[in-house]
Amino acid sequence: MDEQTVTKLSVLADKVRLDTLQTLKNMGYGHLGGSFSIAELLAVLYGKQMKIDPKNPKWEERDRLVLSKGHAGPGLYAMLAEMGYFEKSMLATLNEGGTNLPSHPDRLKTPGVDATTGSLGQGTSVAAGIATGLRLDKKENYVYLICGDGELNEGQCWEAFQYLAHFKLNNCIVIIDDNKKQLDGLTVDIMNPFDFQKKMEAFGFYTLRVKGHDIQGIDEAINELKTVEDQAVCLVLDSIKGQGVPYFEVLQDNHSVKFNNDEINQATEEAIALLEKSIKEREVHV
Ligand SMILES: Cc1ncc(C[n+]2csc(CCOP(=O)(O)OP(=O)(O)O)c2C)c(N)n1
């Protein structure tokens, strides 16, 4: 990937952070940490890897994305708005009564959302079903399945993974967002998942691991996974919850942030100003 594309995608990732932060601040609370940890991943997928047409969200020939960790909906919505699936002004309606942007994705409500998720674990089976359908229809498209490390406490995920591996459904690219935290603590303390890469390999997957902020690395890993034949594929994203904004990276309770005290509100204003400035500076190069 050339330098200009890396810059373009890193700007896109930061726009997702900026939109998400403004949306959540406006609402007063919301799922920040797990939205930020996948910002670069979403930028590589929507900005480069996925075959999509935002003006035709139901296009039969599109790739699909299943955000199985559905609580990161605000991050996904920010990306969909940036890609032009709907007007950015719609982000301000997040979670309001009658909105088309419920806190967790609903495929019947939001243009660009391919699967309804929120009950952790279920998206893995949905993605496995979509991959099976595409295979039966002899389509070349991919399904990108994004799971959380905490979500993998759900046994359903491992049933779906075993199914993908058994049927060698390498058209479903499983991505584990290993940001080391879940709702109320460290994943390792709540229920130790041990080593995801070794575990997925033991399940029969061809597995790569890459840093969550490494745009070039994520892109190369996905390219490599697309060359694998006759084996299910998985990318473990070694990410940071709150990734990309130092204040939120170290904030202990950064799962669903409440914008209800002076310290958080000031840090948020500073982060918004910094993101705006750095996006503007880099945007002239792309
Ligand atoms: C079946 C189910 N149980 C519990 C929850 C509540 N819940 C929402 S987010 C979350 C933690 C998820 O952690 P992780 O998958 O690591 O997400 P991330 O850290 O990436 O935000 C939990 C337990 C849920 N949505 N679904």
PDB file of C-alpha atoms and ligand atoms in Angstrom:
ATOM      1  CA  MET A   1       0.000   0.000   0.000  1.00  0.00           C
ATOM      2  CA  ASP A   2       1.463   3.404  -0.866  1.00  0.00           C
ATOM      3  CA  GLU A   3       1.981   6.113   1.721  1.00  0.00           C
ATOM      4  CA  GLN A   4      -0.896   8.200   0.438  1.00  0.00           C
ATOM      5  CA  THR A   5      -3.368   5.345   0.893  1.00  0.00           C
ATOM      6  CA  VAL A   6      -2.103   4.713   4.429  1.00  0.00           C
ATOM      7  CA  THR A   7      -2.642   8.407   5.202  1.00  0.00           C
ATOM      8  CA  LYS A   8      -6.105   8.351   3.602  1.00  0.00           C
ATOM      9  CA  LEU A   9      -7.159   5.360   5.688  1.00  0.00           C
ATOM     10  CA  SER A  10      -5.682   6.717   8.920  1.00  0.00           C
ATOM     11  CA  VAL A  11      -7.618   9.955   8.349  1.00  0.00           C
ATOM     12  CA  LEU A  12     -10.753   7.868   7.797  1.00  0.00           C
ATOM     13  CA  ALA A  13     -10.129   5.990  11.078  1.00  0.00           C
ATOM     14  CA  ASP A  14      -9.764   9.284  12.944  1.00  0.00           C
ATOM     15  CA  LYS A  15     -12.935  10.650  11.328  1.00  0.00           C
ATOM     16  CA  VAL A  16     -14.728   7.601  12.735  1.00  0.00           C
ATOM     17  CA  ARG A  17     -13.309   8.461  16.174  1.00  0.00           C
ATOM     18  CA  LEU A  18     -14.275  12.103  15.851  1.00  0.00           C
ATOM     19  CA  ASP A  19     -17.841  11.367  14.690  1.00  0.00           C
ATOM     20  CA  THR A  20     -18.256   8.728  17.399  1.00  0.00           C
ATOM     21  CA  LEU A  21     -16.960  11.016  20.121  1.00  0.00           C
ATOM     22  CA  GLN A  22     -19.238  13.874  19.056  1.00  0.00           C
ATOM     23  CA  THR A  23     -22.236  11.541  18.829  1.00  0.00           C
ATOM     24  CA  LEU A  24     -21.657   9.983  22.250  1.00  0.00           C
ATOM     25  CA  LYS A  25     -20.912  13.309  23.908  1.00  0.00           C
ATOM     26  CA  ASN A  26     -24.161  14.648  22.478  1.00  0.00           C
ATOM     27  CA  MET A  27     -26.025  11.632  23.878  1.00  0.00           C
ATOM     28  CA  GLY A  28     -24.225  11.856  27.224  1.00  0.00           C
ATOM     29  CA  TYR A  29     -22.899   8.291  27.295  1.00  0.00           C
ATOM     30  CA  GLY A  30     -22.096   5.366  25.055  1.00  0.00           C
ATOM     31  CA  HIS A  31     -19.867   2.572  23.816  1.00  0.00           C
ATOM     32  CA  LEU A  32     -16.625   4.348  23.124  1.00  0.00           C
ATOM     33  CA  GLY A  33     -13.819   1.872  23.928  1.00  0.00           C
ATOM     34  CA  GLY A  34     -14.875  -0.935  21.614  1.00  0.00           C
ATOM     35  CA  SER A  35     -15.756   1.493  18.812  1.00  0.00           C
ATOM     36  CA  PHE A  36     -12.292   3.083  18.906  1.00  0.00           C
ATOM     37  CA  SER A  37     -10.402  -0.242  18.990  1.00  0.00           C
ATOM     38  CA  ILE A  38     -11.766  -1.178  15.543  1.00  0.00           C
ATOM     39  CA  ALA A  39     -11.453   2.256  13.868  1.00  0.00           C
ATOM     40  CA  GLU A  40      -8.384   1.310  11.772  1.00  0.00           C
ATOM     41  CA  LEU A  41      -9.869  -2.100  10.986  1.00  0.00           C
ATOM     42  CA  LEU A  42     -13.108  -0.505   9.726  1.00  0.00           C
ATOM     43  CA  ALA A  43     -11.079   2.011   7.703  1.00  0.00           C
ATOM     44  CA  VAL A  44      -9.147  -0.767   5.925  1.00  0.00           C
ATOM     45  CA  LEU A  45     -12.320  -2.773   5.323  1.00  0.00           C
ATOM     46  CA  TYR A  46     -14.659  -0.011   4.118  1.00  0.00           C
ATOM     47  CA  GLY A  47     -11.931   2.195   2.646  1.00  0.00           C
ATOM     48  CA  LYS A  48     -10.094  -0.511   0.698  1.00  0.00           C
ATOM     49  CA  GLN A  49     -10.947  -4.180   1.063  1.00  0.00           C
ATOM     50  CA  MET A  50     -14.721  -4.420   0.822  1.00  0.00           C
ATOM     51  CA  LYS A  51     -16.681  -4.609  -2.391  1.00  0.00           C
ATOM     52  CA  ILE A  52     -19.548  -2.230  -1.644  1.00  0.00           C
ATOM     53  CA  ASP A  53     -21.732   0.449  -3.162  1.00  0.00           C
ATOM     54  CA  PRO A  54     -22.974   2.882  -0.489  1.00  0.00           C
ATOM     55  CA  LYS A  55     -25.552   4.240  -2.941  1.00  0.00           C
ATOM     56  CA  ASN A  56     -26.937   0.727  -3.356  1.00  0.00           C
ATOM     57  CA  PRO A  57     -26.693  -0.844   0.124  1.00  0.00           C
ATOM     58  CA  LYS A  58     -28.627  -3.983  -0.839  1.00  0.00           C
ATOM     59  CA  TRP A  59     -26.490  -4.681  -3.906  1.00  0.00           C
ATOM     60  CA  GLU A  60     -26.477  -8.478  -4.338  1.00  0.00           C
ATOM     61  CA  GLU A  61     -22.805  -8.510  -5.343  1.00  0.00           C
ATOM     62  CA  ARG A  62     -21.591  -6.749  -2.175  1.00  0.00           C
ATOM     63  CA  ASP A  63     -19.362  -8.095   0.565  1.00  0.00           C
ATOM     64  CA  ARG A  64     -21.020  -8.272   3.982  1.00  0.00           C
ATOM     65  CA  LEU A  65     -19.924  -7.174   7.428  1.00  0.00           C
ATOM     66  CA  VAL A  66     -21.293  -8.670  10.626  1.00  0.00           C
ATOM     67  CA  LEU A  67     -20.456  -6.619  13.700  1.00  0.00           C
ATOM     68  CA  SER A  68     -21.068  -9.399  16.187  1.00  0.00           C
ATOM     69  CA  LYS A  69     -19.922  -7.133  19.036  1.00  0.00           C
ATOM     70  CA  GLY A  70     -22.984  -5.070  18.210  1.00  0.00           C
ATOM     71  CA  HIS A  71     -22.516  -2.603  21.072  1.00  0.00           C
ATOM     72  CA  ALA A  72     -19.801  -0.988  18.898  1.00  0.00           C
ATOM     73  CA  GLY A  73     -22.657   0.201  16.663  1.00  0.00           C
ATOM     74  CA  PRO A  74     -21.704   3.884  17.088  1.00  0.00           C
ATOM     75  CA  GLY A  75     -18.312   3.211  15.451  1.00  0.00           C
ATOM     76  CA  LEU A  76     -19.945   1.309  12.594  1.00  0.00           C
ATOM     77  CA  TYR A  77     -22.543   4.061  12.080  1.00  0.00           C
ATOM     78  CA  ALA A  78     -19.790   6.685  11.935  1.00  0.00           C
ATOM     79  CA  MET A  79     -18.054   4.669   9.221  1.00  0.00           C
ATOM     80  CA  LEU A  80     -21.281   4.142   7.252  1.00  0.00           C
ATOM     81  CA  ALA A  81     -21.958   7.889   7.397  1.00  0.00           C
ATOM     82  CA  GLU A  82     -18.389   8.670   6.266  1.00  0.00           C
ATOM     83  CA  MET A  83     -18.851   6.271   3.324  1.00  0.00           C
ATOM     84  CA  GLY A  84     -22.104   8.023   2.321  1.00  0.00           C
ATOM     85  CA  TYR A  85     -24.687   5.347   3.194  1.00  0.00           C
ATOM     86  CA  PHE A  86     -26.668   8.117   4.906  1.00  0.00           C
ATOM     87  CA  GLU A  87     -26.312  11.754   5.937  1.00  0.00           C
ATOM     88  CA  LYS A  88     -23.881  12.479   8.766  1.00  0.00           C
ATOM     89  CA  SER A  89     -26.560  14.551  10.505  1.00  0.00           C
ATOM     90  CA  MET A  90     -28.387  11.271  11.220  1.00  0.00           C
ATOM     91  CA  LEU A  91     -25.653  10.340  13.733  1.00  0.00           C
ATOM     92  CA  ALA A  92     -27.141  12.838  16.178  1.00  0.00           C
ATOM     93  CA  THR A  93     -30.282  10.669  16.394  1.00  0.00           C
ATOM     94  CA  LEU A  94     -28.407   7.700  17.897  1.00  0.00           C
ATOM     95  CA  ASN A  95     -30.635   5.744  20.282  1.00  0.00           C
ATOM     96  CA  GLU A  96     -33.510   8.263  20.174  1.00  0.00           C
ATOM     97  CA  GLY A  97     -37.078   6.992  19.991  1.00  0.00           C
ATOM     98  CA  GLY A  98     -37.976   6.133  16.378  1.00  0.00           C
ATOM     99  CA  THR A  99     -34.400   6.494  15.173  1.00  0.00           C
ATOM    100  CA  ASN A 100     -32.865   4.509  12.333  1.00  0.00           C
ATOM    101  CA  LEU A 101     -29.720   4.245  14.440  1.00  0.00           C
ATOM    102  CA  PRO A 102     -30.552   2.088  17.449  1.00  0.00           C
ATOM    103  CA  SER A 103     -27.714   1.593  19.936  1.00  0.00           C
ATOM    104  CA  HIS A 104     -27.089  -1.874  18.459  1.00  0.00           C
ATOM    105  CA  PRO A 105     -27.243  -2.535  14.680  1.00  0.00           C
ATOM    106  CA  ASP A 106     -30.542  -3.514  13.062  1.00  0.00           C
ATOM    107  CA  ARG A 107     -30.385  -4.590   9.423  1.00  0.00           C
ATOM    108  CA  LEU A 108     -34.023  -3.576   8.850  1.00  0.00           C
ATOM    109  CA  LYS A 109     -33.402  -0.010   9.995  1.00  0.00           C
ATOM    110  CA  THR A 110     -30.006   1.209   8.844  1.00  0.00           C
ATOM    111  CA  PRO A 111     -28.682   1.388   5.273  1.00  0.00           C
ATOM    112  CA  GLY A 112     -25.408  -0.559   5.126  1.00  0.00           C
ATOM    113  CA  VAL A 113     -26.068  -2.777   8.158  1.00  0.00           C
ATOM    114  CA  ASP A 114     -25.982  -6.395   6.988  1.00  0.00           C
ATOM    115  CA  ALA A 115     -26.875  -8.163  10.246  1.00  0.00           C
ATOM    116  CA  THR A 116     -28.829  -7.422  13.394  1.00  0.00           C
ATOM    117  CA  THR A 117     -26.580  -7.943  16.417  1.00  0.00           C
ATOM    118  CA  GLY A 118     -26.235  -7.057  20.073  1.00  0.00           C
ATOM    119  CA  SER A 119     -26.830 -10.314  21.852  1.00  0.00           C
ATOM    120  CA  LEU A 120     -23.196 -11.376  21.962  1.00  0.00           C
ATOM    121  CA  GLY A 121     -22.288 -14.579  20.151  1.00  0.00           C
ATOM    122  CA  GLN A 122     -25.214 -14.642  17.744  1.00  0.00           C
ATOM    123  CA  GLY A 123     -23.452 -12.741  14.965  1.00  0.00           C
ATOM    124  CA  THR A 124     -20.963 -15.582  14.593  1.00  0.00           C
ATOM    125  CA  SER A 125     -23.729 -17.990  13.550  1.00  0.00           C
ATOM    126  CA  VAL A 126     -25.338 -15.348  11.327  1.00  0.00           C
ATOM    127  CA  ALA A 127     -22.006 -14.818   9.527  1.00  0.00           C
ATOM    128  CA  ALA A 128     -21.531 -18.574   9.149  1.00  0.00           C
ATOM    129  CA  GLY A 129     -24.999 -18.740   7.583  1.00  0.00           C
ATOM    130  CA  ILE A 130     -24.271 -15.897   5.169  1.00  0.00           C
ATOM    131  CA  ALA A 131     -20.958 -17.529   4.182  1.00  0.00           C
ATOM    132  CA  THR A 132     -22.771 -20.810   3.541  1.00  0.00           C
ATOM    133  CA  GLY A 133     -25.379 -19.063   1.383  1.00  0.00           C
ATOM    134  CA  LEU A 134     -22.716 -17.283  -0.656  1.00  0.00           C
ATOM    135  CA  ARG A 135     -20.838 -20.570  -1.157  1.00  0.00           C
ATOM    136  CA  LEU A 136     -24.007 -22.359  -2.270  1.00  0.00           C
ATOM    137  CA  ASP A 137     -24.742 -19.530  -4.697  1.00  0.00           C
ATOM    138  CA  LYS A 138     -21.151 -19.795  -5.991  1.00  0.00           C
ATOM    139  CA  LYS A 139     -20.516 -16.119  -5.184  1.00  0.00           C
ATOM    140  CA  GLU A 140     -16.978 -14.802  -4.742  1.00  0.00           C
ATOM    141  CA  ASN A 141     -17.943 -12.329  -1.996  1.00  0.00           C
ATOM    142  CA  TYR A 142     -16.565 -12.180   1.529  1.00  0.00           C
ATOM    143  CA  VAL A 143     -18.238 -11.881   4.919  1.00  0.00           C
ATOM    144  CA  TYR A 144     -16.199 -10.000   7.515  1.00  0.00           C
ATOM    145  CA  LEU A 145     -17.106 -11.116  11.019  1.00  0.00           C
ATOM    146  CA  ILE A 146     -15.956  -8.865  13.876  1.00  0.00           C
ATOM    147  CA  CYS A 147     -16.068 -10.399  17.362  1.00  0.00           C
ATOM    148  CA  GLY A 148     -14.955  -9.063  20.729  1.00  0.00           C
ATOM    149  CA  ASP A 149     -12.490 -10.898  22.973  1.00  0.00           C
ATOM    150  CA  GLY A 150     -15.042 -10.781  25.793  1.00  0.00           C
ATOM    151  CA  GLU A 151     -17.765 -11.926  23.424  1.00  0.00           C
ATOM    152  CA  LEU A 152     -15.846 -15.170  22.913  1.00  0.00           C
ATOM    153  CA  ASN A 153     -16.929 -16.170  26.435  1.00  0.00           C
ATOM    154  CA  GLU A 154     -20.095 -17.206  24.618  1.00  0.00           C
ATOM    155  CA  GLY A 155     -20.006 -20.902  23.654  1.00  0.00           C
ATOM    156  CA  GLN A 156     -22.036 -20.176  20.533  1.00  0.00           C
ATOM    157  CA  CYS A 157     -18.973 -18.540  18.954  1.00  0.00           C
ATOM    158  CA  TRP A 158     -16.959 -21.741  19.208  1.00  0.00           C
ATOM    159  CA  GLU A 159     -19.732 -23.781  17.641  1.00  0.00           C
ATOM    160  CA  ALA A 160     -19.831 -21.358  14.702  1.00  0.00           C
ATOM    161  CA  PHE A 161     -16.009 -21.419  14.399  1.00  0.00           C
ATOM    162  CA  GLN A 162     -15.969 -25.209  14.377  1.00  0.00           C
ATOM    163  CA  TYR A 163     -18.602 -25.114  11.622  1.00  0.00           C
ATOM    164  CA  LEU A 164     -16.595 -22.605   9.548  1.00  0.00           C
ATOM    165  CA  ALA A 165     -13.447 -24.718   9.945  1.00  0.00           C
ATOM    166  CA  HIS A 166     -15.168 -27.996   9.132  1.00  0.00           C
ATOM    167  CA  PHE A 167     -16.735 -26.629   5.954  1.00  0.00           C
ATOM    168  CA  LYS A 168     -13.556 -24.678   5.083  1.00  0.00           C
ATOM    169  CA  LEU A 169     -15.564 -21.483   4.671  1.00  0.00           C
ATOM    170  CA  ASN A 170     -12.645 -19.180   3.930  1.00  0.00           C
ATOM    171  CA  ASN A 171     -15.089 -16.648   2.472  1.00  0.00           C
ATOM    172  CA  CYS A 172     -15.838 -15.684   6.098  1.00  0.00           C
ATOM    173  CA  ILE A 173     -12.931 -13.703   7.497  1.00  0.00           C
ATOM    174  CA  VAL A 174     -13.152 -13.969  11.270  1.00  0.00           C
ATOM    175  CA  ILE A 175     -11.649 -11.010  13.095  1.00  0.00           C
ATOM    176  CA  ILE A 176     -11.187 -11.100  16.860  1.00  0.00           C
ATOM    177  CA  ASP A 177     -10.834  -7.642  18.376  1.00  0.00           C
ATOM    178  CA  ASP A 178      -8.469  -8.591  21.186  1.00  0.00           C
ATOM    179  CA  ASN A 179      -8.590  -5.313  23.109  1.00  0.00           C
ATOM    180  CA  LYS A 180      -8.086  -7.178  26.404  1.00  0.00           C
ATOM    181  CA  LYS A 181     -11.097  -5.655  28.153  1.00  0.00           C
ATOM    182  CA  GLN A 182     -14.775  -6.354  28.274  1.00  0.00           C
ATOM    183  CA  LEU A 183     -17.703  -4.635  29.996  1.00  0.00           C
ATOM    184  CA  ASP A 184     -16.464  -4.543  33.564  1.00  0.00           C
ATOM    185  CA  GLY A 185     -12.851  -5.578  33.602  1.00  0.00           C
ATOM    186  CA  LEU A 186      -9.968  -7.372  31.960  1.00  0.00           C
ATOM    187  CA  THR A 187     -10.972 -10.325  29.800  1.00  0.00           C
ATOM    188  CA  VAL A 188      -8.164 -12.362  31.344  1.00  0.00           C
ATOM    189  CA  ASP A 189      -9.626 -11.837  34.861  1.00  0.00           C
ATOM    190  CA  ILE A 190     -13.284 -12.423  33.998  1.00  0.00           C
ATOM    191  CA  MET A 191     -12.745 -15.658  32.082  1.00  0.00           C
ATOM    192  CA  ASN A 192      -9.287 -16.244  30.673  1.00  0.00           C
ATOM    193  CA  PRO A 193      -9.583 -17.004  26.942  1.00  0.00           C
ATOM    194  CA  PHE A 194      -5.881 -18.020  26.797  1.00  0.00           C
ATOM    195  CA  ASP A 195      -4.102 -17.568  23.481  1.00  0.00           C
ATOM    196  CA  PHE A 196      -6.616 -16.771  20.708  1.00  0.00           C
ATOM    197  CA  GLN A 197      -4.165 -17.453  17.914  1.00  0.00           C
ATOM    198  CA  LYS A 198      -3.228 -20.906  19.219  1.00  0.00           C
ATOM    199  CA  LYS A 199      -6.851 -21.642  19.993  1.00  0.00           C
ATOM    200  CA  MET A 200      -8.067 -20.729  16.511  1.00  0.00           C
ATOM    201  CA  GLU A 201      -5.225 -22.752  14.989  1.00  0.00           C
ATOM    202  CA  ALA A 202      -6.294 -25.720  17.105  1.00  0.00           C
ATOM    203  CA  PHE A 203      -9.804 -25.223  15.726  1.00  0.00           C
ATOM    204  CA  GLY A 204      -8.370 -25.607  12.222  1.00  0.00           C
ATOM    205  CA  PHE A 205      -8.033 -21.948  11.235  1.00  0.00           C
ATOM    206  CA  TYR A 206      -5.174 -20.296   9.354  1.00  0.00           C
ATOM    207  CA  THR A 207      -4.581 -17.444  11.794  1.00  0.00           C
ATOM    208  CA  LEU A 208      -2.613 -14.191  11.753  1.00  0.00           C
ATOM    209  CA  ARG A 209      -2.113 -11.601  14.470  1.00  0.00           C
ATOM    210  CA  VAL A 210      -1.560  -7.905  13.852  1.00  0.00           C
ATOM    211  CA  LYS A 211      -1.531  -4.655  15.862  1.00  0.00           C
ATOM    212  CA  GLY A 212      -4.905  -2.901  15.907  1.00  0.00           C
ATOM    213  CA  HIS A 213      -3.575   0.488  14.772  1.00  0.00           C
ATOM    214  CA  ASP A 214      -1.345  -0.894  11.993  1.00  0.00           C
ATOM    215  CA  ILE A 215      -3.202  -0.001   8.805  1.00  0.00           C
ATOM    216  CA  GLN A 216      -0.605  -1.471   6.480  1.00  0.00           C
ATOM    217  CA  GLY A 217      -0.347  -4.633   8.612  1.00  0.00           C
ATOM    218  CA  ILE A 218      -4.133  -5.146   8.717  1.00  0.00           C
ATOM    219  CA  ASP A 219      -4.381  -4.722   4.959  1.00  0.00           C
ATOM    220  CA  GLU A 220      -1.505  -7.142   4.272  1.00  0.00           C
ATOM    221  CA  ALA A 221      -2.952  -9.706   6.692  1.00  0.00           C
ATOM    222  CA  ILE A 222      -6.341  -9.599   4.978  1.00  0.00           C
ATOM    223  CA  ASN A 223      -4.662  -9.922   1.572  1.00  0.00           C
ATOM    224  CA  GLU A 224      -2.794 -12.972   2.874  1.00  0.00           C
ATOM    225  CA  LEU A 225      -5.947 -14.526   4.336  1.00  0.00           C
ATOM    226  CA  LYS A 226      -7.613 -14.134   0.947  1.00  0.00           C
ATOM    227  CA  THR A 227      -4.925 -16.357  -0.638  1.00  0.00           C
ATOM    228  CA  VAL A 228      -5.557 -19.267   1.756  1.00  0.00           C
ATOM    229  CA  GLU A 229      -7.215 -22.263   0.133  1.00  0.00           C
ATOM    230  CA  ASP A 230      -9.263 -25.043   1.741  1.00  0.00           C
ATOM    231  CA  GLN A 231      -9.035 -23.666   5.299  1.00  0.00           C
ATOM    232  CA  ALA A 232     -11.007 -21.251   7.442  1.00  0.00           C
ATOM    233  CA  VAL A 233      -9.226 -17.977   8.210  1.00  0.00           C
ATOM    234  CA  CYS A 234      -8.895 -15.672  11.206  1.00  0.00           C
ATOM    235  CA  LEU A 235      -7.210 -12.403  12.075  1.00  0.00           C
ATOM    236  CA  VAL A 236      -6.506 -11.607  15.715  1.00  0.00           C
ATOM    237  CA  LEU A 237      -6.396  -7.856  16.147  1.00  0.00           C
ATOM    238  CA  ASP A 238      -4.004  -6.929  18.964  1.00  0.00           C
ATOM    239  CA  SER A 239      -5.809  -3.705  19.809  1.00  0.00           C
ATOM    240  CA  ILE A 240      -6.306  -1.290  22.711  1.00  0.00           C
ATOM    241  CA  LYS A 241      -9.722  -0.442  24.098  1.00  0.00           C
ATOM    242  CA  GLY A 242     -10.145   3.300  23.480  1.00  0.00           C
ATOM    243  CA  GLN A 243      -7.383   3.118  20.846  1.00  0.00           C
ATOM    244  CA  GLY A 244      -6.189   6.337  19.257  1.00  0.00           C
ATOM    245  CA  VAL A 245      -6.954   8.827  22.041  1.00  0.00           C
ATOM    246  CA  PRO A 246      -4.432   8.515  24.931  1.00  0.00           C
ATOM    247  CA  TYR A 247      -6.915   9.729  27.572  1.00  0.00           C
ATOM    248  CA  PHE A 248      -9.466   7.051  26.689  1.00  0.00           C
ATOM    249  CA  GLU A 249      -6.824   4.338  26.232  1.00  0.00           C
ATOM    250  CA  VAL A 250      -5.856   4.615  29.904  1.00  0.00           C
ATOM    251  CA  LEU A 251      -9.302   5.417  31.293  1.00  0.00           C
ATOM    252  CA  GLN A 252     -10.104   2.319  33.316  1.00  0.00           C
ATOM    253  CA  ASP A 253     -13.851   2.230  32.703  1.00  0.00           C
ATOM    254  CA  ASN A 254     -13.843   2.994  28.982  1.00  0.00           C
ATOM    255  CA  HIS A 255     -16.479   0.482  27.833  1.00  0.00           C
ATOM    256  CA  SER A 256     -19.496   2.768  27.995  1.00  0.00           C
ATOM    257  CA  VAL A 257     -18.204   6.209  28.870  1.00  0.00           C
ATOM    258  CA  LYS A 258     -20.408   8.668  30.749  1.00  0.00           C
ATOM    259  CA  PHE A 259     -19.745  12.292  29.887  1.00  0.00           C
ATOM    260  CA  ASN A 260     -20.816  13.487  33.289  1.00  0.00           C
ATOM    261  CA  ASN A 261     -17.878  15.141  34.971  1.00  0.00           C
ATOM    262  CA  ASP A 262     -15.528  18.044  34.321  1.00  0.00           C
ATOM    263  CA  GLU A 263     -12.454  15.897  33.807  1.00  0.00           C
ATOM    264  CA  ILE A 264     -14.047  13.712  31.115  1.00  0.00           C
ATOM    265  CA  ASN A 265     -15.732  16.649  29.443  1.00  0.00           C
ATOM    266  CA  GLN A 266     -12.489  18.625  29.270  1.00  0.00           C
ATOM    267  CA  ALA A 267     -10.536  15.600  27.966  1.00  0.00           C
ATOM    268  CA  THR A 268     -13.267  15.082  25.354  1.00  0.00           C
ATOM    269  CA  GLU A 269     -13.113  18.696  24.179  1.00  0.00           C
ATOM    270  CA  GLU A 270      -9.322  18.448  23.898  1.00  0.00           C
ATOM    271  CA  ALA A 271      -9.544  15.153  22.001  1.00  0.00           C
ATOM    272  CA  ILE A 272     -12.110  16.616  19.579  1.00  0.00           C
ATOM    273  CA  ALA A 273      -9.911  19.676  18.940  1.00  0.00           C
ATOM    274  CA  LEU A 274      -6.811  17.504  18.392  1.00  0.00           C
ATOM    275  CA  LEU A 275      -8.589  15.090  16.064  1.00  0.00           C
ATOM    276  CA  GLU A 276     -10.048  17.973  14.034  1.00  0.00           C
ATOM    277  CA  LYS A 277      -6.623  19.595  13.720  1.00  0.00           C
ATOM    278  CA  SER A 278      -4.752  16.455  12.739  1.00  0.00           C
ATOM    279  CA  ILE A 279      -7.434  15.368  10.254  1.00  0.00           C
ATOM    280  CA  LYS A 280      -7.252  18.790   8.594  1.00  0.00           C
ATOM    281  CA  GLU A 281      -3.452  18.724   8.400  1.00  0.00           C
ATOM    282  CA  ARG A 282      -3.314  15.243   6.865  1.00  0.00           C
ATOM    283  CA  GLU A 283      -6.321  15.619   4.590  1.00  0.00           C
ATOM    284  CA  VAL A 284      -4.417  17.973   2.272  1.00  0.00           C
ATOM    285  CA  HIS A 285      -2.081  15.062   1.389  1.00  0.00           C
ATOM    286  CA  VAL A 286      -4.785  12.669   0.202  1.00  0.00           C
TER     287      VAL A 286
HETATM  288  C1  LIG B   1     -25.437 -12.413  25.370  1.00  0.00           C
HETATM  289  C2  LIG B   1     -24.991 -11.116  25.946  1.00  0.00           C
HETATM  290  N1  LIG B   1     -24.548 -11.080  27.224  1.00  0.00           N
HETATM  291  C3  LIG B   1     -24.160  -9.909  27.769  1.00  0.00           C
HETATM  292  C4  LIG B   1     -24.207  -8.752  27.045  1.00  0.00           C
HETATM  293  C5  LIG B   1     -23.807  -7.436  27.696  1.00  0.00           C
HETATM  294  N2  LIG B   1     -22.539  -6.959  27.189  1.00  0.00           N
HETATM  295  C6  LIG B   1     -22.497  -5.972  26.277  1.00  0.00           C
HETATM  296  S1  LIG B   1     -20.942  -5.583  25.816  1.00  0.00           S
HETATM  297  C7  LIG B   1     -20.284  -6.740  26.849  1.00  0.00           C
HETATM  298  C8  LIG B   1     -18.816  -6.956  26.914  1.00  0.00           C
HETATM  299  C9  LIG B   1     -18.238  -7.352  25.594  1.00  0.00           C
HETATM  300  O1  LIG B   1     -16.844  -7.357  25.622  1.00  0.00           O
HETATM  301  P1  LIG B   1     -16.029  -7.447  24.291  1.00  0.00           P
HETATM  302  O2  LIG B   1     -16.633  -8.482  23.418  1.00  0.00           O
HETATM  303  O3  LIG B   1     -14.595  -7.651  24.652  1.00  0.00           O
HETATM  304  O4  LIG B   1     -16.293  -6.064  23.622  1.00  0.00           O
HETATM  305  P2  LIG B   1     -15.320  -4.773  23.492  1.00  0.00           P
HETATM  306  O5  LIG B   1     -14.362  -4.792  24.614  1.00  0.00           O
HETATM  307  O6  LIG B   1     -14.628  -4.928  22.191  1.00  0.00           O
HETATM  308  O7  LIG B   1     -16.235  -3.598  23.505  1.00  0.00           O
HETATM  309  C10 LIG B   1     -21.288  -7.409  27.547  1.00  0.00           C
HETATM  310  C11 LIG B   1     -21.041  -8.474  28.530  1.00  0.00           C
HETATM  311  C12 LIG B   1     -24.681  -8.830  25.720  1.00  0.00           C
HETATM  312  N3  LIG B   1     -24.749  -7.755  24.929  1.00  0.00           N
HETATM  313  N4  LIG B   1     -25.049 -10.027  25.197  1.00  0.00           N
END
